[in-house]
Coordinates of N, CA, C and O in Angstrom, one line a residue:
M1 N 22.2 -80.8 -41.7 CA 21.2 -79.7 -41.6 C 21.8 -78.4 -40.9 O 21.6 -77.3 -41.4
K2 N 22.7 -78.7 -39.9 CA 23.3 -77.6 -39.2 C 24.2 -76.8 -40.3 O 24.2 -75.6 -40.3
N3 N 24.9 -77.5 -41.1 CA 25.8 -76.8 -42.1 C 24.9 -76.0 -43.1 O 25.3 -74.9 -43.5
L4 N 23.8 -76.6 -43.5 CA 22.9 -75.9 -44.5 C 22.4 -74.6 -43.9 O 22.4 -73.6 -44.5
L5 N 22.0 -74.6 -42.6 CA 21.4 -73.4 -42.0 C 22.4 -72.4 -41.5 O 22.2 -71.2 -41.6
F6 N 23.5 -72.9 -40.9 CA 24.4 -72.0 -40.2 C 25.8 -71.8 -40.8 O 26.5 -70.9 -40.4
E7 N 26.1 -72.5 -41.9 CA 27.4 -72.3 -42.5 C 27.5 -70.9 -43.0 O 26.6 -70.3 -43.6
T8 N 28.7 -70.3 -42.8 CA 28.9 -68.9 -43.2 C 30.4 -68.7 -43.5 O 31.2 -69.4 -43.0
S9 N 30.6 -67.7 -44.3 CA 32.0 -67.3 -44.5 C 32.5 -66.5 -43.3 O 31.7 -66.1 -42.5
S10 N 33.8 -66.3 -43.2 CA 34.3 -65.6 -42.0 C 34.7 -64.2 -42.4 O 35.6 -63.6 -41.8
N11 N 34.1 -63.6 -43.4 CA 34.5 -62.3 -43.9 C 33.4 -61.3 -43.4 O 32.4 -61.6 -42.8
W12 N 33.6 -60.0 -43.8 CA 32.7 -58.9 -43.4 C 31.6 -58.7 -44.3 O 30.6 -57.9 -44.0
I13 N 31.6 -59.3 -45.5 CA 30.5 -59.1 -46.5 C 29.1 -59.5 -45.9 O 28.2 -58.7 -46.1
G14 N 29.1 -60.6 -45.3 CA 27.8 -61.1 -44.7 C 27.2 -60.1 -43.7 O 26.0 -59.8 -43.6
L15 N 28.1 -59.6 -42.9 CA 27.7 -58.6 -41.9 C 27.1 -57.4 -42.5 O 26.0 -56.9 -42.2
V16 N 27.7 -56.8 -43.6 CA 27.2 -55.6 -44.3 C 25.9 -56.0 -44.9 O 24.9 -55.2 -44.8
L17 N 25.8 -57.1 -45.6 CA 24.5 -57.5 -46.3 C 23.4 -57.6 -45.3 O 22.3 -57.1 -45.5
R18 N 23.6 -58.4 -44.2 CA 22.5 -58.7 -43.3 C 22.1 -57.5 -42.5 O 20.9 -57.3 -42.2
L19 N 23.1 -56.6 -42.1 CA 22.7 -55.4 -41.4 C 21.9 -54.5 -42.4 O 20.9 -53.8 -41.9
T20 N 22.3 -54.4 -43.6 CA 21.6 -53.6 -44.6 C 20.1 -54.0 -44.7 O 19.2 -53.2 -44.5
V21 N 19.9 -55.3 -45.0 CA 18.5 -55.8 -45.1 C 17.8 -55.8 -43.8 O 16.6 -55.3 -43.8
G22 N 18.4 -56.2 -42.7 CA 17.8 -56.2 -41.4 C 17.3 -54.8 -41.0 O 16.2 -54.6 -40.5
L23 N 18.2 -53.8 -41.1 CA 17.9 -52.5 -40.6 C 16.9 -51.8 -41.6 O 16.2 -50.9 -41.1
I24 N 16.8 -52.2 -42.8 CA 15.8 -51.6 -43.7 C 14.5 -52.3 -43.4 O 13.4 -51.6 -43.4
M25 N 14.4 -53.6 -43.2 CA 13.2 -54.3 -43.1 C 12.6 -54.2 -41.7 O 11.4 -54.3 -41.5
L26 N 13.4 -54.0 -40.6 CA 12.9 -53.9 -39.3 C 11.8 -52.9 -39.1 O 10.7 -53.2 -38.5
P27 N 12.0 -51.6 -39.6 CA 10.9 -50.7 -39.4 C 9.6 -51.1 -40.1 O 8.5 -50.8 -39.7
H28 N 9.7 -51.8 -41.3 CA 8.5 -52.3 -42.0 C 7.8 -53.3 -41.1 O 6.6 -53.3 -41.0
G29 N 8.6 -54.2 -40.5 CA 8.0 -55.2 -39.6 C 7.4 -54.6 -38.4 O 6.4 -55.0 -37.9
A30 N 8.1 -53.6 -37.8 CA 7.6 -52.9 -36.7 C 6.3 -52.1 -37.0 O 5.4 -52.1 -36.1
Q31 N 6.1 -51.6 -38.2 CA 4.9 -51.0 -38.6 C 3.7 -52.1 -38.6 O 2.7 -51.8 -38.0
K32 N 4.0 -53.2 -39.1 CA 3.0 -54.2 -39.3 C 2.7 -54.9 -37.9 O 1.5 -55.3 -37.7
L33 N 3.7 -55.2 -37.1 CA 3.5 -56.0 -35.9 C 3.1 -55.1 -34.7 O 2.2 -55.3 -34.0
L34 N 3.8 -53.9 -34.6 CA 3.6 -53.1 -33.4 C 2.9 -51.8 -33.6 O 2.6 -51.1 -32.6
G35 N 2.7 -51.4 -34.9 CA 2.1 -50.1 -35.1 C 3.1 -48.9 -35.0 O 2.6 -47.8 -35.0
Y36 N 4.4 -49.2 -35.0 CA 5.4 -48.1 -34.9 C 5.5 -47.5 -36.3 O 5.1 -48.1 -37.3
F37 N 6.1 -46.3 -36.4 CA 6.5 -45.6 -37.6 C 5.2 -45.4 -38.5 O 5.3 -45.5 -39.7
G38 N 4.1 -45.1 -37.9 CA 2.9 -44.8 -38.6 C 2.2 -46.1 -39.2 O 1.3 -46.0 -40.0
G39 N 2.5 -47.2 -38.7 CA 1.9 -48.5 -39.1 C 0.6 -48.7 -38.5 O 0.2 -48.0 -37.5
Y40 N -0.1 -49.7 -38.9 CA -1.4 -50.1 -38.4 C -1.4 -51.1 -37.3 O -2.5 -51.5 -36.8
G41 N -0.3 -51.7 -37.0 CA -0.2 -52.7 -36.0 C -0.7 -54.1 -36.5 O -1.1 -54.2 -37.7
F42 N -0.6 -55.1 -35.6 CA -0.9 -56.4 -36.0 C -2.4 -56.6 -36.5 O -2.6 -57.1 -37.6
R43 N -3.3 -56.1 -35.8 CA -4.7 -56.2 -36.1 C -5.1 -55.5 -37.4 O -5.7 -56.1 -38.3
G44 N -4.6 -54.3 -37.6 CA -4.9 -53.5 -38.8 C -4.3 -54.1 -40.0 O -4.9 -54.2 -41.1
T45 N -3.0 -54.6 -39.8 CA -2.3 -55.2 -41.0 C -3.0 -56.5 -41.4 O -3.1 -56.8 -42.6
M46 N -3.3 -57.3 -40.4 CA -4.0 -58.6 -40.7 C -5.3 -58.3 -41.4 O -5.6 -59.0 -42.4
S47 N -6.0 -57.4 -40.9 CA -7.3 -57.0 -41.6 C -7.1 -56.6 -43.0 O -7.8 -57.0 -43.9
Y48 N -6.1 -55.7 -43.2 CA -5.8 -55.2 -44.6 C -5.4 -56.4 -45.5 O -6.0 -56.5 -46.6
F49 N -4.5 -57.2 -45.0 CA -4.0 -58.3 -45.9 C -5.2 -59.3 -46.2 O -5.3 -59.8 -47.3
T50 N -6.0 -59.7 -45.2 CA -7.0 -60.7 -45.4 C -8.3 -60.2 -46.0 O -8.8 -60.9 -46.9
E51 N -8.7 -59.0 -45.7 CA -10.0 -58.5 -46.2 C -9.8 -57.7 -47.5 O -10.6 -57.8 -48.4
T52 N -8.8 -56.8 -47.5 CA -8.6 -56.0 -48.7 C -7.9 -56.7 -49.8 O -8.3 -56.7 -51.0
M53 N -6.7 -57.3 -49.4 CA -5.9 -57.9 -50.4 C -6.3 -59.4 -50.7 O -5.8 -60.0 -51.6
K54 N -7.2 -59.9 -49.8 CA -7.7 -61.3 -49.9 C -6.6 -62.3 -49.8 O -6.7 -63.4 -50.4
L55 N -5.6 -62.1 -49.0 CA -4.6 -63.1 -48.8 C -5.0 -64.0 -47.7 O -5.8 -63.6 -46.8
P56 N -4.6 -65.3 -47.7 CA -5.0 -66.2 -46.7 C -4.4 -65.7 -45.3 O -3.3 -65.1 -45.3
W57 N -5.0 -66.0 -44.2 CA -4.5 -65.5 -42.9 C -3.1 -66.0 -42.6 O -2.3 -65.3 -42.0
V58 N -2.8 -67.3 -43.0 CA -1.5 -67.8 -42.7 C -0.4 -67.1 -43.5 O 0.7 -66.8 -42.9
I59 N -0.7 -66.7 -44.7 CA 0.3 -65.9 -45.5 C 0.5 -64.5 -44.8 O 1.6 -64.0 -44.7
S60 N -0.6 -63.9 -44.5 CA -0.6 -62.6 -43.8 C 0.2 -62.7 -42.5 O 1.1 -61.8 -42.3
L61 N 0.0 -63.7 -41.7 CA 0.7 -63.9 -40.5 C 2.2 -64.1 -40.8 O 3.1 -63.5 -40.1
L62 N 2.6 -64.9 -41.8 CA 4.0 -65.1 -42.1 C 4.7 -63.8 -42.6 O 5.8 -63.6 -42.2
I63 N 4.0 -63.0 -43.3 CA 4.6 -61.8 -43.8 C 4.9 -60.9 -42.6 O 6.1 -60.4 -42.5
I64 N 4.0 -60.7 -41.7 CA 4.3 -59.9 -40.5 C 5.4 -60.5 -39.7 O 6.3 -59.7 -39.3
M65 N 5.4 -61.8 -39.4 CA 6.4 -62.4 -38.6 C 7.8 -62.4 -39.2 O 8.8 -62.1 -38.6
I66 N 7.8 -62.6 -40.5 CA 9.1 -62.6 -41.2 C 9.7 -61.2 -41.3 O 10.9 -61.0 -41.0
E67 N 8.9 -60.2 -41.5 CA 9.4 -58.9 -41.6 C 9.9 -58.4 -40.3 O 10.9 -57.6 -40.3
F68 N 9.3 -58.8 -39.2 CA 9.8 -58.3 -37.9 C 10.9 -59.2 -37.3 O 12.0 -58.8 -37.1
F69 N 10.6 -60.5 -37.1 CA 11.5 -61.4 -36.5 C 12.6 -61.8 -37.5 O 13.8 -62.1 -37.0
G70 N 12.4 -61.8 -38.8 CA 13.4 -62.1 -39.8 C 14.4 -61.0 -39.8 O 15.6 -61.2 -39.9
A71 N 13.9 -59.7 -39.7 CA 14.9 -58.6 -39.6 C 15.7 -58.7 -38.4 O 16.9 -58.4 -38.4
M72 N 15.1 -59.0 -37.2 CA 15.9 -59.2 -36.0 C 16.9 -60.3 -36.1 O 18.0 -60.2 -35.7
G73 N 16.5 -61.4 -36.8 CA 17.4 -62.5 -37.0 C 18.6 -62.1 -37.9 O 19.7 -62.5 -37.6
L74 N 18.3 -61.3 -38.9 CA 19.4 -60.9 -39.7 C 20.4 -59.9 -39.0 O 21.6 -60.0 -39.1
I75 N 19.8 -59.1 -38.2 CA 20.7 -58.1 -37.4 C 21.6 -58.9 -36.5 O 22.8 -58.5 -36.4
I76 N 21.1 -59.9 -35.8 CA 22.0 -60.7 -34.9 C 22.7 -61.8 -35.6 O 23.6 -62.4 -35.0
G77 N 22.4 -62.0 -36.9 CA 23.1 -63.0 -37.7 C 22.7 -64.5 -37.3 O 23.5 -65.4 -37.3
F78 N 21.4 -64.7 -37.1 CA 20.9 -66.0 -36.8 C 20.0 -66.5 -37.9 O 19.0 -65.9 -38.1
G79 N 20.4 -67.6 -38.6 CA 19.6 -68.1 -39.6 C 19.4 -67.2 -40.8 O 18.4 -67.2 -41.5
S80 N 20.5 -66.5 -41.2 CA 20.4 -65.5 -42.3 C 19.9 -66.1 -43.6 O 19.2 -65.5 -44.3
R81 N 20.3 -67.3 -43.9 CA 19.9 -67.9 -45.1 C 18.4 -68.2 -45.2 O 17.7 -67.9 -46.2
V82 N 17.9 -68.7 -44.1 CA 16.4 -68.9 -44.0 C 15.6 -67.6 -44.1 O 14.7 -67.5 -44.8
W83 N 16.1 -66.6 -43.3 CA 15.4 -65.3 -43.3 C 15.5 -64.7 -44.7 O 14.5 -64.1 -45.2
S84 N 16.6 -64.9 -45.4 CA 16.8 -64.3 -46.7 C 15.8 -64.9 -47.7 O 15.2 -64.2 -48.5
M85 N 15.6 -66.2 -47.6 CA 14.6 -66.9 -48.4 C 13.2 -66.3 -48.1 O 12.4 -66.1 -49.1
G86 N 12.9 -66.1 -46.9 CA 11.6 -65.6 -46.5 C 11.4 -64.2 -47.1 O 10.3 -63.9 -47.6
F87 N 12.4 -63.3 -47.0 CA 12.3 -62.0 -47.5 C 12.2 -62.0 -49.1 O 11.5 -61.2 -49.6
M88 N 12.9 -62.9 -49.7 CA 12.8 -63.0 -51.1 C 11.3 -63.4 -51.5 O 10.8 -62.8 -52.5
A89 N 10.7 -64.3 -50.8 CA 9.4 -64.7 -51.1 C 8.4 -63.6 -50.9 O 7.5 -63.4 -51.7
I90 N 8.6 -62.8 -49.8 CA 7.8 -61.6 -49.6 C 7.9 -60.6 -50.7 O 6.9 -60.1 -51.2
M91 N 9.1 -60.3 -51.1 CA 9.3 -59.3 -52.2 C 8.8 -59.8 -53.5 O 8.2 -59.0 -54.3
I92 N 9.0 -61.1 -53.9 CA 8.4 -61.6 -55.1 C 6.8 -61.5 -55.0 O 6.2 -61.1 -56.0
G93 N 6.3 -61.9 -53.9 CA 4.8 -61.8 -53.7 C 4.3 -60.3 -53.8 O 3.3 -60.1 -54.4
A94 N 5.1 -59.4 -53.3 CA 4.7 -58.0 -53.4 C 4.7 -57.5 -54.8 O 3.9 -56.7 -55.2
I95 N 5.8 -57.9 -55.5 CA 5.8 -57.5 -56.9 C 4.7 -58.0 -57.7 O 4.0 -57.3 -58.4
I96 N 4.3 -59.3 -57.5 CA 3.3 -59.9 -58.2 C 1.9 -59.4 -57.9 O 1.1 -59.1 -58.8
T97 N 1.6 -59.2 -56.6 CA 0.3 -58.8 -56.2 C 0.1 -57.3 -56.2 O -1.1 -56.8 -56.3
T98 N 1.1 -56.5 -56.1 CA 0.9 -55.0 -55.9 C 1.7 -54.1 -56.9 O 1.1 -53.2 -57.4
N99 N 3.0 -54.4 -57.1 CA 3.8 -53.4 -57.7 C 4.1 -53.6 -59.2 O 4.5 -52.6 -59.8
F100 N 4.0 -54.8 -59.7 CA 4.3 -55.0 -61.1 C 3.6 -54.1 -62.1 O 4.2 -53.6 -63.0
K101 N 2.3 -53.9 -61.8 CA 1.5 -53.1 -62.7 C 2.0 -51.6 -62.8 O 1.6 -50.9 -63.7
N102 N 2.8 -51.2 -61.8 CA 3.2 -49.8 -61.7 C 4.6 -49.6 -62.4 O 5.1 -48.5 -62.4
G103 N 5.2 -50.6 -62.9 CA 6.4 -50.5 -63.6 C 7.6 -50.6 -62.6 O 7.4 -50.8 -61.4
L104 N 8.8 -50.4 -63.1 CA 10.0 -50.5 -62.3 C 10.2 -49.5 -61.3 O 10.6 -49.7 -60.2
F105 N 10.0 -48.2 -61.6 CA 10.4 -47.1 -60.8 C 9.5 -46.8 -59.6 O 8.3 -46.9 -59.7
M106 N 10.2 -46.4 -58.5 CA 9.4 -45.9 -57.4 C 8.7 -44.6 -57.8 O 9.1 -44.0 -58.7
N107 N 7.7 -44.3 -57.0 CA 6.8 -43.1 -57.3 C 7.4 -41.9 -56.6 O 6.7 -41.3 -55.7
W108 N 8.6 -41.5 -57.0 CA 9.2 -40.4 -56.3 C 8.4 -39.1 -56.4 O 8.5 -38.3 -55.5
F109 N 7.8 -38.8 -57.5 CA 7.1 -37.5 -57.7 C 5.6 -37.6 -57.6 O 4.9 -36.6 -57.9
G110 N 5.1 -38.7 -57.3 CA 3.6 -38.9 -57.1 C 2.8 -38.8 -58.4 O 1.7 -38.6 -58.4
N111 N 3.5 -39.1 -59.5 CA 2.8 -39.1 -60.8 C 2.5 -40.5 -61.4 O 2.1 -40.6 -62.5
Q112 N 2.6 -41.5 -60.5 CA 2.2 -42.9 -60.9 C 1.0 -43.3 -60.1 O 0.7 -42.7 -59.0
A113 N 0.4 -44.4 -60.5 CA -0.7 -44.9 -59.7 C -0.3 -45.5 -58.4 O -1.0 -45.6 -57.5
G114 N 1.0 -46.0 -58.4 CA 1.5 -46.6 -57.1 C 3.0 -46.7 -57.3 O 3.6 -46.2 -58.2
E115 N 3.6 -47.5 -56.3 CA 5.0 -47.7 -56.3 C 5.4 -48.8 -57.3 O 4.8 -49.8 -57.5
G116 N 6.6 -48.6 -57.9 CA 7.2 -49.6 -58.7 C 7.9 -50.7 -57.9 O 7.8 -50.7 -56.7
Y117 N 8.7 -51.5 -58.6 CA 9.3 -52.7 -57.8 C 10.8 -52.6 -57.8 O 11.4 -53.6 -57.4
E118 N 11.4 -51.5 -58.0 CA 12.9 -51.4 -58.0 C 13.4 -51.7 -56.6 O 14.4 -52.4 -56.4
Y119 N 12.8 -51.2 -55.5 CA 13.1 -51.5 -54.1 C 13.1 -53.0 -53.9 O 14.0 -53.5 -53.3
H120 N 12.1 -53.7 -54.3 CA 11.9 -55.1 -54.1 C 13.1 -55.9 -54.8 O 13.6 -56.8 -54.2
L121 N 13.5 -55.4 -56.0 CA 14.6 -56.1 -56.7 C 15.9 -55.9 -55.9 O 16.7 -56.8 -55.9
L122 N 16.1 -54.8 -55.3 CA 17.3 -54.5 -54.5 C 17.3 -55.5 -53.3 O 18.4 -56.1 -53.0
I123 N 16.2 -55.6 -52.6 CA 16.2 -56.5 -51.5 C 16.4 -57.9 -51.9 O 17.2 -58.7 -51.3
I124 N 15.8 -58.3 -53.0 CA 16.0 -59.7 -53.6 C 17.5 -59.9 -53.9 O 18.1 -61.0 -53.5
G125 N 18.1 -59.0 -54.5 CA 19.6 -59.1 -54.8 C 20.4 -59.2 -53.6 O 21.4 -60.0 -53.5
L126 N 20.1 -58.4 -52.6 CA 20.9 -58.5 -51.3 C 20.7 -59.9 -50.6 O 21.6 -60.5 -50.1
C127 N 19.5 -60.4 -50.7 CA 19.2 -61.7 -50.1 C 19.8 -62.8 -50.9 O 20.3 -63.8 -50.2
I128 N 19.9 -62.7 -52.2 CA 20.6 -63.7 -52.9 C 22.1 -63.7 -52.5 O 22.7 -64.8 -52.3
S129 N 22.7 -62.5 -52.3 CA 24.0 -62.4 -51.9 C 24.2 -63.1 -50.5 O 25.2 -63.7 -50.2
L130 N 23.2 -62.9 -49.6 CA 23.3 -63.5 -48.3 C 23.2 -65.0 -48.4 O 23.8 -65.7 -47.6
L131 N 22.4 -65.5 -49.3 CA 22.3 -66.9 -49.5 C 23.6 -67.5 -49.9 O 24.0 -68.6 -49.4
I132 N 24.4 -66.8 -50.7 CA 25.7 -67.3 -51.1 C 26.8 -67.2 -50.0 O 27.5 -68.1 -49.8
T133 N 26.8 -66.1 -49.3 CA 27.9 -65.8 -48.4 C 27.6 -66.2 -47.0 O 28.5 -66.5 -46.2
G134 N 26.3 -66.2 -46.6 CA 26.0 -66.5 -45.2 C 26.1 -65.2 -44.3 O 26.3 -64.1 -44.8
S135 N 26.0 -65.4 -43.0 CA 25.9 -64.2 -42.1 C 27.3 -63.5 -41.9 O 27.3 -62.4 -41.5
G136 N 28.4 -64.2 -42.1 CA 29.7 -63.5 -41.9 C 30.1 -63.3 -40.5 O 29.5 -64.0 -39.6
K137 N 31.0 -62.4 -40.3 CA 31.6 -62.2 -38.9 C 30.5 -61.5 -38.0 O 29.5 -61.0 -38.5
L138 N 30.8 -61.6 -36.7 CA 29.9 -61.0 -35.7 C 28.5 -61.5 -35.8 O 27.6 -60.7 -35.7
S139 N 28.3 -62.8 -36.0 CA 27.0 -63.4 -36.2 C 26.9 -64.6 -35.3 O 27.8 -65.3 -35.0
L140 N 25.6 -64.9 -34.9 CA 25.4 -66.1 -34.1 C 25.7 -67.3 -35.0 O 26.2 -68.4 -34.5
D141 N 25.4 -67.2 -36.3 CA 25.7 -68.3 -37.2 C 27.2 -68.7 -37.2 O 27.5 -69.9 -37.2
Y142 N 28.0 -67.7 -37.2 CA 29.4 -67.9 -37.1 C 29.9 -68.6 -35.8 O 30.7 -69.5 -35.9
L143 N 29.3 -68.2 -34.7 CA 29.6 -68.8 -33.4 C 29.1 -70.3 -33.4 O 29.8 -71.2 -32.9
I144 N 27.9 -70.5 -34.0 CA 27.4 -71.9 -34.0 C 28.2 -72.8 -34.9 O 28.5 -73.9 -34.6
Q145 N 28.7 -72.2 -36.0 CA 29.5 -73.0 -37.0 C 30.8 -73.3 -36.3 O 31.4 -74.4 -36.5
K146 N 31.4 -72.4 -35.6 CA 32.7 -72.6 -34.9 C 32.6 -73.7 -33.9 O 33.6 -74.5 -33.7
N147 N 31.5 -73.8 -33.2 CA 31.3 -74.8 -32.1 C 30.8 -76.0 -32.8 O 30.5 -77.0 -32.5

């Protein structure tokens, strides 16, 4: 089990991948959990997910927790494979529930009904790469694996 969770390559690729995903997702998680960056905070986000989107409360809670704590985990390189799977699940869920109907492209010019799913596909691709390579250098996973 330790090998499955913490095994990682000793190169810099994992570092670049996990910092990219972690630093991109952390502000999204901070919006949802803490209300930073114009977000609605935990209460507002839970209300939106459960009442407006009709998601079960446990799924709503997992989304908020994975986006914040998963991003932190990626940044420090702890459990990157697990967090990557969580982010992939969130992105696939967002595509299915919200973005697929708007097509591939993001709504750069405000002429679509909503955002497309190209951003989600990029995060999924980065997470697949993290699943393959692991956390890489300068990660807690690397230290755990060495010991």
